[in-house]
Coordinates of N, CA, C and O in Angstrom, one line a residue:
M1441 N 74.6 50.3 149.2 CA 74.5 50.0 147.8 C 75.0 51.1 146.9 O 75.6 50.8 145.9
T1442 N 74.9 52.3 147.4 CA 75.4 53.4 146.6 C 76.9 53.4 146.6 O 77.6 53.8 145.6
D1443 N 77.6 52.9 147.7 CA 79.0 52.8 147.7 C 79.5 51.7 146.6 O 80.5 51.9 146.0
E1444 N 78.7 50.7 146.5 CA 79.0 49.7 145.5 C 78.9 50.2 144.1 O 79.7 50.0 143.2
L1445 N 77.9 51.1 143.8 CA 77.7 51.7 142.5 C 78.8 52.7 142.2 O 79.3 52.7 141.1
A1446 N 79.2 53.4 143.2 CA 80.3 54.4 143.0 C 81.6 53.7 142.8 O 82.5 54.2 142.0
A1447 N 81.9 52.5 143.3 CA 83.1 51.8 143.2 C 83.1 51.0 141.8 O 84.1 50.6 141.4
D1448 N 81.9 50.8 141.2 CA 81.8 50.0 140.0 C 82.2 50.9 138.8 O 81.4 51.9 138.5
P1449 N 83.3 50.7 138.1 CA 83.7 51.6 137.0 C 82.7 51.5 135.8 O 82.6 52.4 135.0
A1450 N 81.9 50.5 135.7 CA 80.9 50.4 134.7 C 79.7 51.3 134.9 O 79.0 51.6 134.0
R1451 N 79.5 51.7 136.2 CA 78.4 52.6 136.5 C 79.0 53.8 137.3 O 78.9 53.9 138.5
P1452 N 79.6 54.7 136.5 CA 80.1 55.9 137.2 C 79.0 56.7 137.8 O 77.9 56.7 137.3
V1453 N 79.3 57.4 138.9 CA 78.4 58.3 139.5 C 78.2 59.5 138.6 O 79.2 60.1 138.1
P1454 N 76.9 59.9 138.4 CA 76.7 61.1 137.5 C 77.3 62.3 138.2 O 77.3 62.5 139.4
P1455 N 77.8 63.2 137.3 CA 78.3 64.5 137.9 C 77.2 65.3 138.5 O 76.0 65.2 138.2
A1456 N 77.6 66.2 139.4 CA 76.7 67.1 140.1 C 76.1 68.0 139.0 O 76.8 68.4 138.0
P1457 N 74.9 68.4 139.2 CA 74.3 69.3 138.2 C 75.0 70.7 138.1 O 75.5 71.2 139.1
R1458 N 75.2 71.2 136.9 CA 75.8 72.4 136.6 C 74.9 73.6 136.9 O 73.7 73.5 136.6
P1459 N 75.4 74.7 137.4 CA 74.5 75.9 137.5 C 74.0 76.4 136.2 O 74.7 76.2 135.2
R1460 N 72.9 77.0 136.2 CA 72.3 77.5 134.9 C 73.2 78.6 134.4 O 73.8 79.4 135.2
R1461 N 73.2 78.8 133.1 CA 74.0 79.8 132.5 C 73.7 81.2 133.0 O 74.6 82.0 133.2
A1462 N 72.4 81.5 133.2 CA 72.0 82.8 133.6 C 72.6 83.1 135.0 O 73.0 84.3 135.3
V1463 N 72.6 82.1 135.9 CA 73.2 82.3 137.2 C 74.7 82.6 137.1 O 75.2 83.6 137.7
L1464 N 75.4 81.9 136.2 CA 76.8 82.1 136.1 C 77.1 83.5 135.5 O 78.0 84.2 136.0
L1465 N 76.4 83.9 134.5 CA 76.6 85.2 133.9 C 76.2 86.3 134.9 O 76.9 87.4 134.9
S1466 N 75.2 86.1 135.7 CA 74.8 87.1 136.7 C 75.9 87.2 137.8 O 76.2 88.4 138.2
V1467 N 76.5 86.1 138.2 CA 77.6 86.2 139.2 C 78.8 86.9 138.6 O 79.4 87.8 139.2
F1468 N 79.1 86.5 137.4 CA 80.2 87.2 136.7 C 80.0 88.7 136.6 O 80.9 89.5 137.0
A1469 N 78.9 89.1 136.0 CA 78.6 90.5 135.8 C 78.5 91.2 137.1 O 78.9 92.4 137.2
G1470 N 77.8 90.6 138.1 CA 77.6 91.3 139.3 C 78.9 91.6 140.1 O 79.1 92.7 140.6
F1471 N 79.9 90.6 140.1 CA 81.2 90.8 140.7 C 82.0 91.8 139.9 O 82.8 92.6 140.5
A1472 N 82.0 91.7 138.6 CA 82.7 92.7 137.8 C 82.2 94.1 138.0 O 83.0 95.0 138.3
L1473 N 80.9 94.3 138.0 CA 80.3 95.6 138.3 C 80.6 96.1 139.7 O 81.0 97.2 139.9
F1474 N 80.5 95.2 140.7 CA 80.8 95.5 142.1 C 82.2 96.0 142.2 O 82.5 97.1 142.8
A1475 N 83.2 95.3 141.7 CA 84.6 95.6 141.8 C 84.9 96.9 141.1 O 85.5 97.8 141.7
Y1476 N 84.3 97.1 139.9 CA 84.6 98.3 139.2 C 84.0 99.6 139.8 O 84.6 100.6 140.0
V1477 N 82.7 99.5 140.2 CA 82.0 100.6 140.8 C 82.6 101.0 142.1 O 82.9 102.2 142.4
L1478 N 82.9 100.0 143.0 CA 83.5 100.3 144.3 C 84.9 100.9 144.1 O 85.2 101.9 144.8
D1479 N 85.7 100.4 143.1 CA 87.0 101.0 142.8 C 86.8 102.5 142.4 O 87.5 103.4 142.9
Q1480 N 86.0 102.7 141.5 CA 85.8 104.1 141.0 C 85.2 105.1 142.0 O 85.7 106.2 142.1
L1481 N 84.3 104.6 142.8 CA 83.7 105.4 143.9 C 84.8 105.8 144.9 O 84.9 106.9 145.4
T1482 N 85.6 104.8 145.3 CA 86.6 105.1 146.3 C 87.7 106.0 145.8 O 88.2 106.9 146.5
K1483 N 88.0 105.9 144.5 CA 89.0 106.8 143.9 C 88.4 108.2 143.8 O 89.1 109.2 144.0
L1484 N 87.1 108.3 143.5 CA 86.5 109.6 143.4 C 86.5 110.3 144.8 O 86.8 111.4 144.9
W1485 N 86.2 109.5 145.8 CA 86.2 110.0 147.2 C 87.6 110.5 147.6 O 87.8 111.6 148.1
V1486 N 88.7 109.7 147.2 CA 90.0 110.0 147.6 C 90.5 111.3 146.8 O 91.0 112.2 147.5
T1487 N 90.2 111.4 145.5 CA 90.6 112.6 144.8 C 89.9 113.8 145.1 O 90.4 114.9 145.0
S1488 N 88.7 113.7 145.7 CA 87.9 114.9 146.0 C 88.0 115.3 147.5 O 87.7 116.4 147.8
S1489 N 88.5 114.4 148.3 CA 88.6 114.7 149.7 C 90.0 114.8 150.3 O 90.2 115.2 151.4
M1490 N 91.0 114.3 149.5 CA 92.4 114.3 150.0 C 93.3 115.1 149.0 O 92.9 115.2 147.8
V1491 N 94.4 115.5 149.5 CA 95.4 116.1 148.7 C 96.5 115.1 148.4 O 96.8 114.3 149.3
E1492 N 97.0 115.0 147.2 CA 98.0 114.1 146.9 C 99.1 114.1 147.8 O 99.6 115.2 148.2
G1493 N 99.5 113.0 148.4 CA 100.6 112.9 149.4 C 100.1 112.9 150.8 O 100.8 112.6 151.7
E1494 N 98.8 113.2 151.0 CA 98.2 113.2 152.3 C 98.0 111.8 152.9 O 97.7 110.9 152.1
R1495 N 98.3 111.7 154.1 CA 98.2 110.4 154.8 C 97.3 110.5 156.0 O 97.5 111.3 156.9
I1496 N 96.3 109.6 156.1 CA 95.3 109.7 157.1 C 95.3 108.3 157.9 O 95.1 107.3 157.3
P1497 N 95.6 108.3 159.2 CA 95.5 107.1 159.9 C 94.1 106.6 160.0 O 93.2 107.3 160.3
V1498 N 93.9 105.3 159.8 CA 92.6 104.6 159.9 C 92.6 103.7 161.1 O 91.9 103.8 162.0
F1499 N 93.5 102.7 161.1 CA 93.8 101.8 162.2 C 95.3 101.8 162.4 O 96.0 100.8 162.0
P1500 N 95.9 102.9 163.0 CA 97.4 102.9 163.1 C 97.9 101.8 164.0 O 97.2 101.5 165.0
P1501 N 99.0 101.2 163.8 CA 99.9 101.5 162.6 C 99.6 100.5 161.4 O 100.3 100.5 160.5
L1502 N 98.4 99.8 161.5 CA 98.1 98.8 160.5 C 97.6 99.4 159.2 O 98.0 98.9 158.1
L1503 N 96.7 100.3 159.2 CA 96.1 100.8 158.0 C 96.0 102.3 158.0 O 95.6 103.0 158.9
H1504 N 96.5 102.9 156.8 CA 96.4 104.3 156.5 C 95.8 104.5 155.2 O 96.0 103.7 154.3
W1505 N 95.1 105.7 155.0 CA 94.8 106.1 153.6 C 96.0 107.0 153.2 O 96.3 108.0 153.9
Y1506 N 96.6 106.7 152.1 CA 97.8 107.5 151.7 C 97.6 107.7 150.2 O 97.9 106.8 149.4
F1507 N 97.2 108.9 149.8 CA 96.9 109.2 148.4 C 98.1 109.5 147.6 O 98.9 110.4 147.8
I1508 N 98.4 108.6 146.6 CA 99.4 108.7 145.6 C 98.9 108.4 144.2 O 97.8 107.8 144.1
R1509 N 99.6 108.9 143.2 CA 99.3 108.5 141.8 C 100.5 107.7 141.3 O 101.6 108.1 141.4
N1510 N 100.1 106.5 140.8 CA 101.2 105.5 140.4 C 101.2 105.4 138.9 O 100.2 105.0 138.3
S1511 N 102.3 105.7 138.3 CA 102.4 105.6 136.8 C 102.9 104.2 136.4 O 102.8 103.9 135.2
G1512 N 103.3 103.4 137.4 CA 103.8 102.1 137.0 C 102.9 101.0 137.5 O 101.7 101.2 137.7
A1513 N 103.4 99.8 137.6 CA 102.6 98.6 138.1 C 102.9 98.5 139.6 O 103.2 99.5 140.3
A1514 N 102.7 97.3 140.1 CA 102.9 97.1 141.6 C 104.3 97.5 141.9 O 105.3 97.3 141.2
F1515 N 104.4 98.1 143.1 CA 105.7 98.6 143.6 C 106.3 99.6 142.7 O 107.5 99.8 142.6
S1516 N 105.5 100.3 141.9 CA 105.9 101.4 140.9 C 106.9 100.8 139.9 O 107.7 101.6 139.3
I1517 N 106.8 99.6 139.5 CA 107.6 99.0 138.5 C 107.2 99.5 137.1 O 106.0 99.5 136.9
G1518 N 108.1 99.9 136.2 CA 107.7 100.3 134.9 C 107.1 101.6 134.8 O 106.2 101.8 133.9
E1519 N 107.5 102.6 135.5 CA 106.9 103.9 135.5 C 107.1 104.6 134.2 O 106.3 105.5 133.9
N1520 N 108.0 104.2 133.4 CA 108.3 104.9 132.1 C 107.5 104.3 130.9 O 107.7 104.7 129.8
V1521 N 106.8 103.2 131.2 CA 106.1 102.5 130.1 C 104.6 102.3 130.5 O 104.0 101.3 130.3
T1522 N 104.0 103.4 130.9 CA 102.6 103.4 131.4 C 101.7 102.9 130.3 O 100.8 102.1 130.5
W1523 N 102.0 103.3 129.0 CA 101.1 102.9 127.9 C 101.1 101.4 127.7 O 100.1 100.8 127.2
V1524 N 102.2 100.7 128.1 CA 102.2 99.2 127.9 C 101.2 98.6 128.9 O 100.5 97.6 128.5
F1525 N 101.0 99.1 130.1 CA 100.0 98.6 131.0 C 98.6 98.8 130.5 O 97.8 98.0 130.7
S1526 N 98.4 99.9 129.8 CA 97.1 100.2 129.2 C 96.7 99.1 128.2 O 95.6 98.5 128.2
I1527 N 97.7 98.7 127.4 CA 97.5 97.7 126.4 C 97.3 96.3 127.0 O 96.4 95.6 126.6
I1528 N 98.1 96.0 128.0 CA 98.0 94.8 128.7 C 96.6 94.6 129.4 O 95.9 93.6 129.3
M1529 N 96.2 95.7 130.1 CA 94.9 95.6 130.8 C 93.7 95.5 129.8 O 92.7 94.8 130.0
A1530 N 93.8 96.2 128.7 CA 92.8 96.0 127.6 C 92.8 94.6 127.1 O 91.7 94.0 126.9
A1531 N 93.9 94.1 126.8 CA 94.0 92.7 126.3 C 93.5 91.7 127.3 O 92.8 90.7 126.9
V1532 N 93.8 91.8 128.6 CA 93.3 90.9 129.6 C 91.8 91.0 129.7 O 91.1 90.0 129.8
S1533 N 91.3 92.2 129.6 CA 89.8 92.4 129.7 C 89.1 91.7 128.5 O 88.1 91.0 128.7
V1534 N 89.7 91.8 127.3 CA 89.1 91.1 126.1 C 89.2 89.6 126.3 O 88.3 88.9 126.0
A1535 N 90.3 89.1 126.8 CA 90.5 87.7 127.0 C 89.5 87.1 128.0 O 89.0 86.0 127.8
I1536 N 89.3 87.9 129.0 CA 88.3 87.4 130.0 C 86.9 87.3 129.4 O 86.2 86.3 129.6
L1537 N 86.6 88.3 128.6 CA 85.2 88.2 128.0 C 85.1 87.0 127.0 O 84.0 86.5 126.9
F1538 N 86.2 86.7 126.4 CA 86.2 85.5 125.5 C 86.0 84.2 126.3 O 85.5 83.2 125.8
Q1539 N 86.5 84.2 127.5 CA 86.4 83.0 128.4 C 85.1 82.8 129.0 O 84.7 81.7 129.4
V1540 N 84.3 83.8 129.1 CA 83.0 83.8 129.8 C 82.1 82.7 129.2 O 81.3 82.1 129.9
R1541 N 82.2 82.5 127.9 CA 81.3 81.5 127.2 C 81.6 80.1 127.7 O 80.7 79.2 127.6
K1542 N 82.7 79.9 128.3 CA 83.1 78.5 128.8 C 82.8 78.3 130.2 O 83.0 77.2 130.7
L1543 N 82.2 79.3 130.9 CA 82.0 79.2 132.3 C 81.0 78.1 132.7 O 79.9 78.0 132.0
G1544 N 81.3 77.3 133.7 CA 80.4 76.3 134.2 C 80.5 76.2 135.7 O 80.0 75.2 136.3
S1545 N 81.2 77.1 136.3 CA 81.4 77.1 137.8 C 81.1 78.5 138.3 O 81.6 79.5 137.8
V1546 N 80.4 78.5 139.4 CA 80.1 79.8 140.1 C 81.4 80.4 140.6 O 81.6 81.6 140.5
W1547 N 82.3 79.6 141.1 CA 83.6 80.1 141.6 C 84.4 80.7 140.5 O 85.0 81.8 140.7
W1548 N 84.5 80.1 139.4 CA 85.2 80.7 138.2 C 84.5 82.0 137.8 O 85.1 82.9 137.4
S1549 N 83.1 82.0 137.8 CA 82.4 83.2 137.5 C 82.8 84.4 138.4 O 83.0 85.5 138.0
L1550 N 82.8 84.1 139.7 CA 83.2 85.1 140.7 C 84.6 85.6 140.4 O 84.9 86.8 140.4
A1551 N 85.6 84.6 140.2 CA 87.0 85.0 140.0 C 87.1 85.9 138.8 O 87.8 86.9 138.8
L1552 N 86.5 85.4 137.7 CA 86.7 86.2 136.4 C 86.0 87.5 136.5 O 86.4 88.5 135.9
G1553 N 84.9 87.6 137.2 CA 84.2 88.9 137.5 C 85.1 89.9 138.2 O 85.2 91.0 137.8
L1554 N 85.7 89.4 139.3 CA 86.6 90.3 140.1 C 87.8 90.7 139.2 O 88.2 91.8 139.3
L1555 N 88.3 89.7 138.5 CA 89.5 90.1 137.6 C 89.1 91.1 136.6 O 89.9 92.1 136.4
L1556 N 88.0 91.0 135.9 CA 87.6 92.0 134.9 C 87.3 93.3 135.6 O 87.7 94.3 135.1
G1557 N 86.6 93.3 136.7 CA 86.3 94.6 137.4 C 87.6 95.3 137.8 O 87.7 96.5 137.6
G1558 N 88.5 94.6 138.3 CA 89.8 95.2 138.7 C 90.6 95.7 137.5 O 91.1 96.8 137.6
A1559 N 90.7 94.9 136.5 CA 91.4 95.3 135.3 C 90.8 96.6 134.7 O 91.5 97.5 134.3
L1560 N 89.4 96.6 134.6 CA 88.8 97.8 134.0 C 88.9 99.0 134.9 O 89.0 100.1 134.4
G1561 N 88.9 98.8 136.3 CA 89.1 99.9 137.2 C 90.4 100.6 137.0 O 90.4 101.8 136.9
N1562 N 91.5 99.9 136.9 CA 92.8 100.5 136.7 C 92.9 101.0 135.2 O 93.6 102.0 135.0
L1563 N 92.3 100.3 134.3 CA 92.4 100.7 132.9 C 91.7 102.1 132.7 O 92.2 102.9 132.0
T1564 N 90.6 102.3 133.4 CA 89.9 103.5 133.4 C 90.8 104.7 133.8 O 90.9 105.7 133.2
D1565 N 91.6 104.4 134.9 CA 92.6 105.4 135.3 C 93.6 105.7 134.2 O 94.0 106.8 133.9
R1566 N 94.1 104.6 133.6 CA 95.2 104.7 132.6 C 94.7 105.5 131.4 O 95.4 106.3 130.8
L1567 N 93.4 105.3 131.1 CA 92.8 106.0 129.9 C 92.4 107.5 130.2 O 92.6 108.3 129.3
F1568 N 91.9 107.7 131.3 CA 91.2 109.0 131.5 C 91.8 110.0 132.6 O 91.3 111.1 132.8
R1569 N 92.8 109.5 133.3 CA 93.5 110.4 134.3 C 94.7 111.1 133.7 O 95.2 110.6 132.7
E1570 N 95.2 112.1 134.4 CA 96.4 112.8 134.0 C 97.6 111.9 134.0 O 97.6 110.9 134.8
P1571 N 98.6 112.0 133.2 CA 98.8 113.2 132.4 C 98.2 113.2 131.0 O 98.0 114.2 130.4
S1572 N 97.9 112.0 130.4 CA 97.3 111.9 129.1 C 96.6 110.6 128.9 O 96.8 109.6 129.6
F1573 N 95.8 110.6 127.8 CA 95.1 109.4 127.4 C 96.0 108.2 127.2 O 97.0 108.3 126.5
G1574 N 95.7 107.1 127.9 CA 96.5 105.9 127.8 C 97.7 105.8 128.7 O 98.4 104.8 128.8
M1575 N 98.1 107.0 129.2 CA 99.2 107.1 130.1 C 98.9 107.6 131.5 O 99.8 108.1 132.2
G1576 N 97.6 107.6 131.8 CA 97.2 108.1 133.1 C 97.8 107.4 134.3 O 98.1 106.2 134.2
H1577 N 97.9 108.1 135.4 CA 98.4 107.5 136.6 C 97.3 107.0 137.5 O 96.2 107.6 137.6
V1578 N 97.4 105.8 138.0 CA 96.4 105.1 138.8 C 96.4 105.7 140.2 O 97.5 105.9 140.8
V1579 N 95.2 105.9 140.7 CA 95.1 106.4 142.1 C 95.2 105.3 143.1 O 94.4 104.3 143.0
D1580 N 96.2 105.3 143.9 CA 96.3 104.3 145.0 C 96.2 105.0 146.3 O 96.6 106.2 146.5
F1581 N 95.7 104.3 147.3 CA 95.4 105.0 148.6 C 95.4 104.1 149.8 O 95.4 104.5 151.0
I1582 N 95.4 102.8 149.7 CA 95.4 101.9 150.8 C 96.8 101.5 151.2 O 97.6 100.9 150.4
Q1583 N 97.2 101.8 152.4 CA 98.6 101.6 152.8 C 98.6 100.7 154.0 O 98.0 101.0 155.1
L1584 N 99.3 99.6 153.9 CA 99.6 98.6 155.0 C 101.1 98.7 155.3 O 101.9 99.1 154.4
P1585 N 101.5 98.3 156.5 CA 103.0 98.4 156.8 C 103.8 97.5 155.9 O 103.4 96.4 155.6
N1586 N 104.9 98.0 155.4 CA 105.9 97.2 154.6 C 105.3 96.6 153.4 O 105.6 95.5 153.0
F1587 N 104.4 97.3 152.7 CA 103.8 96.8 151.5 C 103.5 97.9 150.6 O 103.5 99.1 150.9
A1588 N 103.2 97.6 149.3 CA 102.9 98.6 148.3 C 101.6 99.3 148.6 O 100.7 98.7 149.3
I1589 N 101.4 100.5 148.2 CA 100.2 101.2 148.3 C 99.3 100.8 147.2 O 99.8 100.7 146.0
F1590 N 98.0 100.5 147.4 CA 97.2 99.9 146.4 C 95.8 100.4 146.5 O 95.5 101.4 147.2
N1591 N 94.9 99.9 145.6 CA 93.5 100.4 145.6 C 92.5 99.2 145.5 O 93.0 98.0 145.6
I1592 N 91.2 99.4 145.4 CA 90.2 98.4 145.4 C 90.4 97.5 144.1 O 90.2 96.3 144.2
A1593 N 90.7 98.1 143.0 CA 90.9 97.3 141.8 C 92.1 96.3 142.0 O 92.0 95.1 141.6
D1594 N 93.2 96.7 142.6 CA 94.3 95.8 142.9 C 93.8 94.7 143.8 O 94.2 93.6 143.6
S1595 N 93.0 95.0 144.8 CA 92.5 94.0 145.7 C 91.6 93.0 145.0 O 91.7 91.8 145.3
A1596 N 90.8 93.5 144.0 CA 90.0 92.6 143.3 C 90.8 91.6 142.4 O 90.5 90.4 142.4
V1597 N 91.8 92.2 141.8 CA 92.7 91.3 141.0 C 93.4 90.3 141.8 O 93.4 89.1 141.4
V1598 N 94.0 90.7 142.9 CA 94.7 89.7 143.8 C 93.7 88.7 144.3 O 94.1 87.5 144.4
S1599 N 92.5 89.1 144.7 CA 91.5 88.1 145.2 C 91.2 87.1 144.1 O 91.0 85.9 144.4
A1600 N 91.0 87.6 142.9 CA 90.7 86.8 141.8 C 91.8 85.7 141.5 O 91.5 84.6 141.3
V1601 N 93.0 86.2 141.5 CA 94.1 85.3 141.3 C 94.2 84.2 142.4 O 94.5 83.1 142.1
A1602 N 94.0 84.6 143.6 CA 94.0 83.7 144.7 C 92.9 82.6 144.5 O 93.1 81.4 144.7
I1603 N 91.7 83.0 144.1 CA 90.6 82.1 143.9 C 91.0 81.1 142.7 O 90.8 79.9 142.8
I1604 N 91.5 81.7 141.6 CA 91.9 80.9 140.5 C 93.0 79.9 140.9 O 93.0 78.7 140.4
C1605 N 93.9 80.3 141.7 CA 95.0 79.3 142.2 C 94.3 78.2 142.9 O 94.7 77.0 142.7
I1606 N 93.4 78.5 143.8 CA 92.8 77.5 144.6 C 92.0 76.5 143.7 O 92.0 75.3 143.9
L1607 N 91.2 77.1 142.8 CA 90.4 76.3 141.8 C 91.4 75.4 141.0 O 91.1 74.2 140.8
T1608 N 92.5 75.9 140.6 CA 93.4 75.1 139.8 C 94.0 74.0 140.6 O 94.1 72.9 140.1
L1609 N 94.4 74.3 141.8 CA 95.0 73.3 142.7 C 94.0 72.2 143.0 O 94.4 71.0 143.2
R1610 N 92.7 72.6 143.1 CA 91.7 71.6 143.4 C 91.3 70.8 142.1 O 90.5 69.9 142.2
G1611 N 91.8 71.2 141.0 CA 91.5 70.5 139.7 C 90.1 70.9 139.1 O 89.6 70.1 138.3
I1612 N 89.6 72.1 139.5 CA 88.3 72.5 139.0 C 88.6 73.4 137.8 O 89.2 74.4 137.8
T1613 N 88.1 72.9 136.6 CA 88.3 73.6 135.4 C 87.3 74.7 135.2 O 86.3 74.8 135.9
L1614 N 87.6 75.6 134.2 CA 86.7 76.7 133.9 C 85.2 76.3 133.6 O 84.3 77.0 134.0
D1615 N 85.1 75.1 133.0 CA 83.7 74.7 132.7 C 83.0 74.0 133.9 O 81.9 73.5 133.8
G1616 N 83.7 74.0 135.0 CA 83.2 73.4 136.3 C 83.5 72.0 136.5 O 83.2 71.4 137.6
S1617 N 84.0 71.3 135.5 CA 84.4 69.9 135.7 C 85.6 69.8 136.6 O 86.4 70.7 136.7
R1618 N 85.8 68.6 137.1 CA 87.0 68.3 138.0 C 87.9 67.4 137.2 O 87.5 66.4 136.7
L1619 N 89.2 67.8 137.2 CA 90.2 66.9 136.6 C 90.3 65.7 137.5 O 90.6 65.8 138.7
T1620 N 90.2 64.5 136.9 CA 90.4 63.3 137.6 C 91.9 62.9 137.4 O 92.6 63.5 136.5
P1621 N 92.5 62.0 138.2 CA 93.9 61.7 138.0 C 94.2 61.3 136.5 O 95.2 61.6 136.0
E1622 N 93.2 60.5 135.9 CA 93.5 60.2 134.5 C 93.5 61.4 133.6 O 94.3 61.5 132.7
R1623 N 92.6 62.3 133.8 CA 92.6 63.5 133.0 C 93.8 64.4 133.2 O 94.3 65.0 132.3
K1624 N 94.3 64.4 134.5 CA 95.5 65.2 134.8 C 96.7 64.6 134.0 O 97.5 65.3 133.5
D1625 N 96.8 63.3 134.0 CA 97.9 62.6 133.3 C 97.9 62.9 131.8 O 98.9 63.2 131.2
K1626 N 96.7 62.8 131.2 CA 96.5 63.1 129.8 C 96.8 64.5 129.4 O 97.4 64.8 128.4
S1627 N 96.4 65.5 130.3 CA 96.6 66.9 130.0 C 98.1 67.2 130.2 O 98.6 68.1 129.5
G1628 N 98.8 66.5 131.0 CA 100.2 66.7 131.2 C 101.1 66.2 130.1 O 102.2 66.6 129.9
D1629 N 100.5 65.2 129.3 CA 101.3 64.6 128.2 C 101.3 65.5 127.0 O 102.2 65.3 126.2
A1630 N 100.4 66.4 126.9 CA 100.3 67.2 125.6 C 101.4 68.2 125.5 O 102.1 68.6 126.3

């Protein structure tokens, strides 16, 4: 009988209950804080226990700690415009905070929390590390073969983007609702 009700367009199946706002905000804040604190603690450990340029094998040849300071973005792109990255990270952080009020999904809360924590982790480096305010160099130290050297903040951002891509492909919106084929068609027409 429930299959008949579900198939009857006059009696749509009610949506699954949404998580409470406090839970969503707790997940968001918890993951933002986790990513930020872990990033800053690992950078503190690296700067206090390693010399810049030092490389320590962890699981050779797969993983090394390799302490560098990066003035650019991924793969050292834009090394001469460090201040632009500071502005972008600050703008992204503010934009994320504006989106929090729309949260209706635990997965979106997790993704935006990781994204905010990662952005703030690298923004902290840009603002407070040498050579100057707003133009500081980011501490990177995780080295994998044939890949850029990165840090925990970078990992949090990449993880957040992966989760956001999966949610988007599954049609799950920021408010937790799911795009139906009809809603997808309407949103594509605009």
